[in-house]
PDB file of C-alpha atoms and ligand atoms in Angstrom:
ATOM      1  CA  UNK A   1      -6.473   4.593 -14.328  1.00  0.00           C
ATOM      2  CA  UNK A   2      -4.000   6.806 -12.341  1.00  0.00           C
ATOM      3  CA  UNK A   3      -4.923  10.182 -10.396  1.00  0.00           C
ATOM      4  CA  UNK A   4      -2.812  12.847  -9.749  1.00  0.00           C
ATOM      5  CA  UNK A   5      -4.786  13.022  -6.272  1.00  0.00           C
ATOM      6  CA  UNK A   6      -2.382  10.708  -4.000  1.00  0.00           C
ATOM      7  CA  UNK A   7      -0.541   9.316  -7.176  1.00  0.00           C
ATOM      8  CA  UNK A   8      -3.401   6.824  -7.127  1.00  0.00           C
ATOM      9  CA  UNK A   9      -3.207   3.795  -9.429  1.00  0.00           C
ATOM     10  CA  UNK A  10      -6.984   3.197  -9.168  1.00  0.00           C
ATOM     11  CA  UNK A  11      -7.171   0.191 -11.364  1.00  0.00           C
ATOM     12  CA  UNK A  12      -5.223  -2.392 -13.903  1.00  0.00           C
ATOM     13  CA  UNK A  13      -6.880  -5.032 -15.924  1.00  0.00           C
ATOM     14  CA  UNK A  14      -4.204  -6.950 -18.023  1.00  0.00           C
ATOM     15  CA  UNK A  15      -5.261  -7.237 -21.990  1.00  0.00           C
ATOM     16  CA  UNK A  16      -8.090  -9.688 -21.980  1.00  0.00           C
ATOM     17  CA  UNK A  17      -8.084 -10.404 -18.138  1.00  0.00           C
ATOM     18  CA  UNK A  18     -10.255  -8.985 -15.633  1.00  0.00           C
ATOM     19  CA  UNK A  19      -9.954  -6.307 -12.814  1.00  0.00           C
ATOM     20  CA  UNK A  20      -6.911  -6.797 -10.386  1.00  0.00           C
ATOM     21  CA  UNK A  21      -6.850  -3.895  -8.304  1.00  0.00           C
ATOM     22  CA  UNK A  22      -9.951  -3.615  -6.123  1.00  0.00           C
ATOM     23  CA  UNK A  23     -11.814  -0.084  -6.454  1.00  0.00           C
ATOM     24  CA  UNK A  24     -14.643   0.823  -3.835  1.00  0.00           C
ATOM     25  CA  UNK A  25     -17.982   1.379  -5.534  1.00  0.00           C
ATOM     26  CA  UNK A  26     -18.337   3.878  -2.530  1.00  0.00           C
ATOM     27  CA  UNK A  27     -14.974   5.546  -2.802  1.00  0.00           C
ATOM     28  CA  UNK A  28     -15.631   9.380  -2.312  1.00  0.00           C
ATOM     29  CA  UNK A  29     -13.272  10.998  -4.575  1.00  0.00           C
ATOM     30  CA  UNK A  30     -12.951  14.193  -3.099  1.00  0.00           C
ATOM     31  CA  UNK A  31     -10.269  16.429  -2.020  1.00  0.00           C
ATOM     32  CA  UNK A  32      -8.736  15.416   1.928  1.00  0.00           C
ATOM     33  CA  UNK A  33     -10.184  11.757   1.313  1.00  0.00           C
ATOM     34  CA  UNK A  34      -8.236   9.323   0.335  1.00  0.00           C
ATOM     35  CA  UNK A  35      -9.276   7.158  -2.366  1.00  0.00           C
ATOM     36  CA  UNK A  36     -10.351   3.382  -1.426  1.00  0.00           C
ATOM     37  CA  UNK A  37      -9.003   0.892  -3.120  1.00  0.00           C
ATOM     38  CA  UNK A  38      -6.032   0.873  -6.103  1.00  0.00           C
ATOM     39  CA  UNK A  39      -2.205   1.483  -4.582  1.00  0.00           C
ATOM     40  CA  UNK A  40      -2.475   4.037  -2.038  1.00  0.00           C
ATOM     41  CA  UNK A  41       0.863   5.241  -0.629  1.00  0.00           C
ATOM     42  CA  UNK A  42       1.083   5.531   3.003  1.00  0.00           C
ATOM     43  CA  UNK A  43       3.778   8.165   3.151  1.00  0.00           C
ATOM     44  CA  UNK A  44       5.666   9.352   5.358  1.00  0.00           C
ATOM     45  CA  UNK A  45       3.868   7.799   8.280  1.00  0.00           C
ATOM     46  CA  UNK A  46       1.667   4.454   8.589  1.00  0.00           C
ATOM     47  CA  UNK A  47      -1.340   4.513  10.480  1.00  0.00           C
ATOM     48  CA  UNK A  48      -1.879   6.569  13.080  1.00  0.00           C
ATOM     49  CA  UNK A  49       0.834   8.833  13.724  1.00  0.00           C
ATOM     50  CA  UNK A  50       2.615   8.299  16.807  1.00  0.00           C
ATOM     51  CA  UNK A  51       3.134  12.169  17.859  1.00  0.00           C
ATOM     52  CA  UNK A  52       0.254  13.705  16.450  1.00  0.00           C
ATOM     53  CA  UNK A  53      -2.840  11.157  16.553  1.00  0.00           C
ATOM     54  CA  UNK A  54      -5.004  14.020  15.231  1.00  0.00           C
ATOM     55  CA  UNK A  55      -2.233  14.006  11.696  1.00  0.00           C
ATOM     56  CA  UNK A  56      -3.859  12.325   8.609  1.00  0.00           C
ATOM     57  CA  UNK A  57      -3.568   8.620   8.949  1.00  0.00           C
ATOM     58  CA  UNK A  58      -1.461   6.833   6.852  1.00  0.00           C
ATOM     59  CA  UNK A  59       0.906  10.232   5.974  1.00  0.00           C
ATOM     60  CA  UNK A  60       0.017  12.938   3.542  1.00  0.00           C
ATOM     61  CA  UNK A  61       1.141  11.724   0.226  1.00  0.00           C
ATOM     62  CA  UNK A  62      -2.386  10.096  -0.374  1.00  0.00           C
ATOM     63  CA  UNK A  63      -3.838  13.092   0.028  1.00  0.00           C
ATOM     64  CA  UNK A  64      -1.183  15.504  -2.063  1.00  0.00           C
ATOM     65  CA  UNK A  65      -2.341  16.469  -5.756  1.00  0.00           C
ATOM     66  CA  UNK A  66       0.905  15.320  -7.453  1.00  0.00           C
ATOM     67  CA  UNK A  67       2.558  16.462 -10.522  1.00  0.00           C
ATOM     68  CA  UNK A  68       2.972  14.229 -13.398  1.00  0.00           C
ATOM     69  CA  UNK A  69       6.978  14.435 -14.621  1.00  0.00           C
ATOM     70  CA  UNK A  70       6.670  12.374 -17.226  1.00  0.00           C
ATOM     71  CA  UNK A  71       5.513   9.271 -19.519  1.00  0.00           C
ATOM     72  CA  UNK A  72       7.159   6.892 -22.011  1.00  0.00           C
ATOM     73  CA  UNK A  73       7.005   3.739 -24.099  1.00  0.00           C
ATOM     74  CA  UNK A  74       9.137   0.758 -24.229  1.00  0.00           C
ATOM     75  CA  UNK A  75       8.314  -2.682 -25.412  1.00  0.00           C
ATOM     76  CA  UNK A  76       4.771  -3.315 -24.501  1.00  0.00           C
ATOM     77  CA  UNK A  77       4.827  -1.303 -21.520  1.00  0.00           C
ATOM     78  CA  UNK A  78       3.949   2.355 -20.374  1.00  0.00           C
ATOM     79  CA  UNK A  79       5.481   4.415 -18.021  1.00  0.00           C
ATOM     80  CA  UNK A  80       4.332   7.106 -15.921  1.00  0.00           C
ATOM     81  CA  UNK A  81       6.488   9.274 -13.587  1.00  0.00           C
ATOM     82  CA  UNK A  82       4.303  11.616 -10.543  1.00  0.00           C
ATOM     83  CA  UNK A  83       6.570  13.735  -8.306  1.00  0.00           C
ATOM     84  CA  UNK A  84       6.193  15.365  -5.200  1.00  0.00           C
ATOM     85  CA  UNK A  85       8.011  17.765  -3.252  1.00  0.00           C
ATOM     86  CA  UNK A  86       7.939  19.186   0.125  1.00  0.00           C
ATOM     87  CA  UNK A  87       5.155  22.425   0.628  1.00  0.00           C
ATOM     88  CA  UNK A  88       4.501  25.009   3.200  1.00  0.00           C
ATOM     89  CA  UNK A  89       1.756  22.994   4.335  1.00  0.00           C
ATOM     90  CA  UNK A  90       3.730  19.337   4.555  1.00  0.00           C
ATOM     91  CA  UNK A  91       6.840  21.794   6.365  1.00  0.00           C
ATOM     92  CA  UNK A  92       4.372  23.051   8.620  1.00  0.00           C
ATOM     93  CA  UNK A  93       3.238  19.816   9.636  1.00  0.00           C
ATOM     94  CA  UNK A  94       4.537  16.736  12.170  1.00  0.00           C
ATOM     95  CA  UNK A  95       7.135  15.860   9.519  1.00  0.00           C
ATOM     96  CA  UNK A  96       8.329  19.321   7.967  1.00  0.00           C
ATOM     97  CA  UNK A  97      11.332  17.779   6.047  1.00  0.00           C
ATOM     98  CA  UNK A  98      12.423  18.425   2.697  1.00  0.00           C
ATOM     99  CA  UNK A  99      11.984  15.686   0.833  1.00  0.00           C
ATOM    100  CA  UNK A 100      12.062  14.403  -3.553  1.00  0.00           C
ATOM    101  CA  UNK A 101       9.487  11.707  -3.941  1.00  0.00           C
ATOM    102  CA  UNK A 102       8.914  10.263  -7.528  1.00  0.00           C
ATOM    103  CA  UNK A 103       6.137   7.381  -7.935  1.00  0.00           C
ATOM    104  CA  UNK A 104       6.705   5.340 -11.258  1.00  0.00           C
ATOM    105  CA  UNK A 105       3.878   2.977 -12.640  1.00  0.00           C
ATOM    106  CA  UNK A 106       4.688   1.212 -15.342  1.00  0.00           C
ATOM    107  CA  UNK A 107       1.724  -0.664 -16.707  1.00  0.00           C
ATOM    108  CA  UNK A 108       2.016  -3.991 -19.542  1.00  0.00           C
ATOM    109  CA  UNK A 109       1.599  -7.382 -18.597  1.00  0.00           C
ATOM    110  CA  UNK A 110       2.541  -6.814 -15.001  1.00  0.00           C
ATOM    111  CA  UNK A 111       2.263  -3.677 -13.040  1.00  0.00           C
ATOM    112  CA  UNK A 112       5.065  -2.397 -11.176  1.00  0.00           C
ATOM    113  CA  UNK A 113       5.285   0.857  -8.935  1.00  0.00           C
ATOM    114  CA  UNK A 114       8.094   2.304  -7.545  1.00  0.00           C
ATOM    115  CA  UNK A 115       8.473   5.015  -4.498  1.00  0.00           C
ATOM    116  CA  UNK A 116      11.572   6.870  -4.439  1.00  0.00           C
ATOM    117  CA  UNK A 117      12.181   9.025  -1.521  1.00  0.00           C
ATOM    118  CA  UNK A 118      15.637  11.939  -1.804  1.00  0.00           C
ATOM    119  CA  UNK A 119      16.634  13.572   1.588  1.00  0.00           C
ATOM    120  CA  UNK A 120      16.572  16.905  -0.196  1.00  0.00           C
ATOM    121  CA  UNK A 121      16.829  18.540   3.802  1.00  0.00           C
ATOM    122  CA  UNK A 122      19.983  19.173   5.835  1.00  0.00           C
ATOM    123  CA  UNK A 123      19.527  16.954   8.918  1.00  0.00           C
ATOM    124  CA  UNK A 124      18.504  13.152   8.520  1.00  0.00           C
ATOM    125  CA  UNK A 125      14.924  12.458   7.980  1.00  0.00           C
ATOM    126  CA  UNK A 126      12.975   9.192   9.027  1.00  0.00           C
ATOM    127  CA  UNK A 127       9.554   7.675   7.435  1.00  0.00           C
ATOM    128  CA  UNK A 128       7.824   4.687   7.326  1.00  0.00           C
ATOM    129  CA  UNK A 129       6.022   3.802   3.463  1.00  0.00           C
ATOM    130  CA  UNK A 130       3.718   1.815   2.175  1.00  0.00           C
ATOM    131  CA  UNK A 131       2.336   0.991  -1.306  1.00  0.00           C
ATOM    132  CA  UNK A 132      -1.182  -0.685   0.248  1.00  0.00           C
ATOM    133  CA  UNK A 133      -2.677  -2.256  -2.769  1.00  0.00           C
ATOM    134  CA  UNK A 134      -6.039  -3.675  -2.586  1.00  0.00           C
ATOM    135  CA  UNK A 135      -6.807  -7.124  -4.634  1.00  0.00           C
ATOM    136  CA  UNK A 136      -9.945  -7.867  -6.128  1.00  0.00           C
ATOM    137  CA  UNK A 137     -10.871 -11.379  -5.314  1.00  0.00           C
ATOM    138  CA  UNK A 138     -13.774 -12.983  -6.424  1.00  0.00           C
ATOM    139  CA  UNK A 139     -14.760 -14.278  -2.572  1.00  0.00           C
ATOM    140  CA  UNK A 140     -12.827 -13.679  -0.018  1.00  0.00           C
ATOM    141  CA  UNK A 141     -14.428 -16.918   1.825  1.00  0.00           C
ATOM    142  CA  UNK A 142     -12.422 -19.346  -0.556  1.00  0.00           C
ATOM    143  CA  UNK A 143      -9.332 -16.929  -1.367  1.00  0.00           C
ATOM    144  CA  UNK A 144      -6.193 -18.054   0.474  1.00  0.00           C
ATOM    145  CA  UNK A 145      -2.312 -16.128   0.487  1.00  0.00           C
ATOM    146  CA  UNK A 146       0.969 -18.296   0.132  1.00  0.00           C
ATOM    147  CA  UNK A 147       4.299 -17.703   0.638  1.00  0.00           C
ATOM    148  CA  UNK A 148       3.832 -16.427   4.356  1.00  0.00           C
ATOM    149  CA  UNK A 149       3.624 -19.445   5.983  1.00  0.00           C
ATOM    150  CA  UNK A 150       5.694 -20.472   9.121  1.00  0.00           C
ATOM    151  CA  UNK A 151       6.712 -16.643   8.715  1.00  0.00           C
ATOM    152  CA  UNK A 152       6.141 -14.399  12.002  1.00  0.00           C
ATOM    153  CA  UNK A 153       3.443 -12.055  12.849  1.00  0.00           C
ATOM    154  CA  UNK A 154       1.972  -9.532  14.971  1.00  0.00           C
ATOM    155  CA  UNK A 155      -2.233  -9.324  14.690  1.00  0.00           C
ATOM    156  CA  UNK A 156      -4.138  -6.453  16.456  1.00  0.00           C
ATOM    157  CA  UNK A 157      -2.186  -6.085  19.620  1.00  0.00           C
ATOM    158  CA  UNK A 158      -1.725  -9.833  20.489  1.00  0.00           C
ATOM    159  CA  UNK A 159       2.163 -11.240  20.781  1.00  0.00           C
ATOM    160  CA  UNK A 160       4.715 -12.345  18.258  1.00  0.00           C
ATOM    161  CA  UNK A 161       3.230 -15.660  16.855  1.00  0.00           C
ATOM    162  CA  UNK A 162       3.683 -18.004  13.594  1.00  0.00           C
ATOM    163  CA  UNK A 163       1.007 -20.167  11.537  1.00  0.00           C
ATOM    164  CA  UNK A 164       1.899 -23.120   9.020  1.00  0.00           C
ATOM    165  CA  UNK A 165      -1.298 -23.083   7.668  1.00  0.00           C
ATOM    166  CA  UNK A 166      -1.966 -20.975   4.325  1.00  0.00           C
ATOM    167  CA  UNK A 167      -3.504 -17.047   6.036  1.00  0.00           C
ATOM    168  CA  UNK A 168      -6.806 -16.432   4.777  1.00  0.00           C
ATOM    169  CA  UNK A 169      -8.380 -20.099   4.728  1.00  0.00           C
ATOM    170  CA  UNK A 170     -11.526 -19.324   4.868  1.00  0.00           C
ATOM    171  CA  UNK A 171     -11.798 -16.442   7.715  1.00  0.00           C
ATOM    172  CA  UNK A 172     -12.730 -12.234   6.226  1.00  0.00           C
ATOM    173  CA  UNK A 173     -11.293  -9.833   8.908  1.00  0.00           C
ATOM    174  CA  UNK A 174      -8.105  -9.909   9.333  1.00  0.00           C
ATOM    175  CA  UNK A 175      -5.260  -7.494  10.115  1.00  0.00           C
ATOM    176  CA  UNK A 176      -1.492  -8.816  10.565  1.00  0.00           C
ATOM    177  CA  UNK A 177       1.729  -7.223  10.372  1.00  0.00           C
ATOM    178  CA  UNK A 178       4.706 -10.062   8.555  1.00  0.00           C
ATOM    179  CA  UNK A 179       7.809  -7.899   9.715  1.00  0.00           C
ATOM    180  CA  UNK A 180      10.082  -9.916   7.604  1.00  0.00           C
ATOM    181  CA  UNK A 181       7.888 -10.999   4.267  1.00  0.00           C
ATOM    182  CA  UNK A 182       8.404  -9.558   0.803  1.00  0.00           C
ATOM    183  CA  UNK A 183       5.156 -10.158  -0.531  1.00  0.00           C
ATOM    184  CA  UNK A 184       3.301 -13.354  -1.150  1.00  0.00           C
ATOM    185  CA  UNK A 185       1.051 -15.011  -3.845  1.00  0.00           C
ATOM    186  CA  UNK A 186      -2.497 -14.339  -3.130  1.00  0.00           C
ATOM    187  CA  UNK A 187      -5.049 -17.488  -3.958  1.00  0.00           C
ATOM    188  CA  UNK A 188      -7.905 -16.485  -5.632  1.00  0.00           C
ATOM    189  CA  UNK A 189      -9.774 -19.472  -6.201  1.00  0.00           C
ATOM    190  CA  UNK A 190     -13.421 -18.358  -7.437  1.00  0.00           C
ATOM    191  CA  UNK A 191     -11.394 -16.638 -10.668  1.00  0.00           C
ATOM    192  CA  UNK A 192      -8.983 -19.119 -10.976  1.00  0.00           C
ATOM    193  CA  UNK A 193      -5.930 -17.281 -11.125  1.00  0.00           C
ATOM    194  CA  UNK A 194      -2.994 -16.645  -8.583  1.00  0.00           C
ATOM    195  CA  UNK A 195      -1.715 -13.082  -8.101  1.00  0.00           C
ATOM    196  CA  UNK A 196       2.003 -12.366  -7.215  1.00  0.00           C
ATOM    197  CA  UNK A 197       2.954  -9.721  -5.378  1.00  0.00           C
ATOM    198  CA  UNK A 198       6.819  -8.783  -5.216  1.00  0.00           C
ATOM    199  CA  UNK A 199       8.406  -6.535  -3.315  1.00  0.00           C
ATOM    200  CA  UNK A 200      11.968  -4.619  -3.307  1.00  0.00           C
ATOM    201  CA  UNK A 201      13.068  -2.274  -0.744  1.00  0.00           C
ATOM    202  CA  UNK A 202      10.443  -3.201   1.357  1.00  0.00           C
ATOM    203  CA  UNK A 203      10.801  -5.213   4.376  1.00  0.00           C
ATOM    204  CA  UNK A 204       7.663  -6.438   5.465  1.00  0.00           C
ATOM    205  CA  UNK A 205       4.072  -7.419   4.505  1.00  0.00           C
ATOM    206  CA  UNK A 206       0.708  -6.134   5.778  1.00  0.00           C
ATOM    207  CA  UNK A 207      -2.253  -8.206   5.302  1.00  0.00           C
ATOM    208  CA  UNK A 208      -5.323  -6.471   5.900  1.00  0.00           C
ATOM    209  CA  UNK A 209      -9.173  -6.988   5.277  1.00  0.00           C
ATOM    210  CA  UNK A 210     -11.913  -5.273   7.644  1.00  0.00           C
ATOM    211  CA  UNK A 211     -14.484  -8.217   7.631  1.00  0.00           C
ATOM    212  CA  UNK A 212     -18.410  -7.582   7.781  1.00  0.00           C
ATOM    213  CA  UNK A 213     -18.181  -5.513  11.015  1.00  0.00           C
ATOM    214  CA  UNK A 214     -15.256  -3.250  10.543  1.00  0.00           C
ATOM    215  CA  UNK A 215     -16.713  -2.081   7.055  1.00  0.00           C
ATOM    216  CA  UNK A 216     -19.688  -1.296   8.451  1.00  0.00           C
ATOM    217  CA  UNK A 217     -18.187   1.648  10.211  1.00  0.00           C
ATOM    218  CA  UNK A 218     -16.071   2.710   7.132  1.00  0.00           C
ATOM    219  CA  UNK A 219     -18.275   5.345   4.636  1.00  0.00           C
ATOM    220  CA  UNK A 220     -16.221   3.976   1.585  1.00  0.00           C
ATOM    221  CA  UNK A 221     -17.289   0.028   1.688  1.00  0.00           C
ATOM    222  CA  UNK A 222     -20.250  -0.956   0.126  1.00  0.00           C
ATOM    223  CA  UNK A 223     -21.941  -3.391   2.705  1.00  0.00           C
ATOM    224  CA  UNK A 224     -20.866  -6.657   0.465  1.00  0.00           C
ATOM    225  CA  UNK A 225     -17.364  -5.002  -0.187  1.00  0.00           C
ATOM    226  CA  UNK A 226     -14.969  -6.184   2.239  1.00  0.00           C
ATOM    227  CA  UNK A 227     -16.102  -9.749   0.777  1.00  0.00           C
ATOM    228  CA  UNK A 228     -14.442  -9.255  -2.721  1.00  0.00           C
ATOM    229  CA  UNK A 229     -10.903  -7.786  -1.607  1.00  0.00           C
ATOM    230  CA  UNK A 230      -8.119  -8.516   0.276  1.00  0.00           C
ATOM    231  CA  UNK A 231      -4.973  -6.233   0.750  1.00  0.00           C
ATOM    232  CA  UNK A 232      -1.461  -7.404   0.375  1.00  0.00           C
ATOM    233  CA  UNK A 233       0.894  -4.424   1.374  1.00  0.00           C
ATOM    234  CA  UNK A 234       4.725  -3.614   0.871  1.00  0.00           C
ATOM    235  CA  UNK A 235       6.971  -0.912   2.538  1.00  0.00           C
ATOM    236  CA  UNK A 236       8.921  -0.190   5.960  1.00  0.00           C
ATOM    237  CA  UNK A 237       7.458   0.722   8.996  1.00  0.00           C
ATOM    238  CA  UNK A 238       8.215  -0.061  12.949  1.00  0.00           C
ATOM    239  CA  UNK A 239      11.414  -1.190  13.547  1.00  0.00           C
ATOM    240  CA  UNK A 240      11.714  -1.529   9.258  1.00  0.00           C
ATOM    241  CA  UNK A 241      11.244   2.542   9.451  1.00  0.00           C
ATOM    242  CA  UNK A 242      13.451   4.319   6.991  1.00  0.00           C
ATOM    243  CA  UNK A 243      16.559   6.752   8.165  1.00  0.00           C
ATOM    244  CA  UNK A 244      18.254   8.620   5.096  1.00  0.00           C
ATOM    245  CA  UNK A 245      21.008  11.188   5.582  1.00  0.00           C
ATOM    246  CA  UNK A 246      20.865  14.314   3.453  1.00  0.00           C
ATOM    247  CA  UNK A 247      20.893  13.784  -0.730  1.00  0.00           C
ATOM    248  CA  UNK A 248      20.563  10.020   0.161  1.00  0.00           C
ATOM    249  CA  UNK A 249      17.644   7.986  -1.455  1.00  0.00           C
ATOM    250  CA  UNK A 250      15.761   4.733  -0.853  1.00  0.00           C
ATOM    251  CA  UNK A 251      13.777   2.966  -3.438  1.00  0.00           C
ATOM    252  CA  UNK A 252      10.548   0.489  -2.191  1.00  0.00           C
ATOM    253  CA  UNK A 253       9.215  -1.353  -5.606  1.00  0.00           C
ATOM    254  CA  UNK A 254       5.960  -3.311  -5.764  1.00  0.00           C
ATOM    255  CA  UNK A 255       5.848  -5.923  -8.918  1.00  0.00           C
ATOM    256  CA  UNK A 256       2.140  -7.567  -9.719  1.00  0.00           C
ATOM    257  CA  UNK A 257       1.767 -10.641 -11.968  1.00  0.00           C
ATOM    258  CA  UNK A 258      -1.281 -12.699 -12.623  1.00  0.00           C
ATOM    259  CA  UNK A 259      -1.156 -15.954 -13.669  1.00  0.00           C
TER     260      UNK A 259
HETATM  261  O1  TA6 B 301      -3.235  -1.728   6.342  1.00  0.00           O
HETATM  262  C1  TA6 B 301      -4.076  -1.941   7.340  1.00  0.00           C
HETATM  263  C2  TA6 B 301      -4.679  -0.650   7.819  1.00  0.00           C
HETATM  264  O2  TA6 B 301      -3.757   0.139   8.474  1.00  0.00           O
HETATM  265  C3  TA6 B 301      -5.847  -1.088   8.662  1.00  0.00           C
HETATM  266  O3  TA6 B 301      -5.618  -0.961  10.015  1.00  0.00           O
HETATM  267  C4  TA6 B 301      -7.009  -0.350   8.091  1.00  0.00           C
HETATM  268  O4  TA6 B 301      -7.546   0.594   8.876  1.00  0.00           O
HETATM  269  C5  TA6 B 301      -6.551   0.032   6.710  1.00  0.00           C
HETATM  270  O5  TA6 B 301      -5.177   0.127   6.743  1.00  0.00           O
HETATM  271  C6  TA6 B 301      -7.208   1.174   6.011  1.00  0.00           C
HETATM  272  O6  TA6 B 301      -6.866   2.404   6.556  1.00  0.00           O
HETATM  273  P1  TA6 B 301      -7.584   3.704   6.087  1.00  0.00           P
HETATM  274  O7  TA6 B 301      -6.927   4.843   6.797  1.00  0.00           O
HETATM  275  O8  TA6 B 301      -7.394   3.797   4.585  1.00  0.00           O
HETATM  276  O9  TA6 B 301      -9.025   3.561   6.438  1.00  0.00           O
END
């Protein structure tokens, strides 16, 4: 299921498999709300934004009806192609640039999304993106994520560290930034399967889930939701953020497989 509202892949469940992407049952689904849960893309700012704390958090594009450009077959996967352009109201706000974006899912055995950002201004333009997908796990007590061990990490606002020991094992909140990880396989041990996440164009990894207390404050989490999700995100942002001189382009892919 894909919306036009923020380009929104809002669910995939391979042929015969069950849900990967985690949706909210408490999602709102109205206009200026993002939706929770799927692939949103943070775009063209992550977080809060630096200048203008009072700007949308995590950029505009998940908020933006886009236009769908196209769709196609090939093999036994589909392909969908969203667009979205620069508007009086994105050129009025902190980031007024001209800018192309296209979003292509293509859906089959694996799921793979791709951002593509064009300069289309005449002065260079910087973002930061990220395609934040949220995993459906069936607890997230005994789910576990490999492939960032040993790796660095900033959590909350605490220093630089490292961990050799598998993230996830056995703790719920968490909220680290791996500024030099490409993904990672995420452990889900109560469905017995292993999802891997693979990123291009992206240079680092956020791992992210709110825990019992955080998600009591958020309107979209059912009070036993945080327990059966975990996000695993891809893009540029900090010192990763992206600089692109006019009619330039940069690509950040996302690839999902379940085995
Ligand atoms: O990716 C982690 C994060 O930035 C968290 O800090 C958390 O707040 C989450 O994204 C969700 O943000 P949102 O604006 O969708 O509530």
């Amino acid at each position: 299921m894909i919306f036009l509202h923020g380009a929104h892949v809002a669910s995939w469940t391979p042929a015969g498999g069950n849900p990967i992407l985690w949706l909210s049952d408490a999602s709102s689904f109205r206009d200026g709300a993002p939706i929770r849960g799927g692939v949103p893309i943070c775009f063209p700012w992550f977080g809060l934004n630096a200048r203008d704390p009072s700007a949308p958090r995590h950029g505009f594009a998940r908020l933006s009806s886009w236009t769908l450009l196209g769709a196609g077959e090939s093999g036994d996967s589909v392909s969908v192609t969203l667009g979205l352009t620069d508007s009086e109201r994105s050129r009025a706000s902190v980031w007024p640039y001209r800018f192309e974006a296209r979003y292509t899912v293509s859906i089959g055995a694996e799921l793979s999304v791709t951002l593509e950002v064009t300069n289309t201004d005449t002065v260079e333009v910087t973002f930061e993106d990220v395609l934040h997908s949220y995993f459906a796990v069936a607890d997230i007590a005994t789910t576990r994520i490999r492939g960032l061990e040993g790796l660095p990490f900033f959590e909350n606002d605490a220093p630089r560290a490292t961990e050799e020991i598998r993230p996830m094992n056995g703790r719920g909140e968490i909220s680290r930034r791996y500024p030099d990880a490409r993904g990672g396989i995420i452990e889900d041990l109560g469905n017995a399967r292993e999802i891997h996440v693979n990123a291009s164009g992206a240079r680092g990894t956020v791992v992210w889930n709110p825990g019992a207390a955080i998600a009591a404050t958020m309107e979209d989490f059912t009070s036993d939701g945080w327990k059966g999700m975990l996000c695993l995100e891809n893009g540029n942002i900090a010192d990763a953020t992206i600089s692109l001189q006019p009619g330039q382009s940069h690509r950040t892919r996302v690839t999902i497989t379940v085995t």
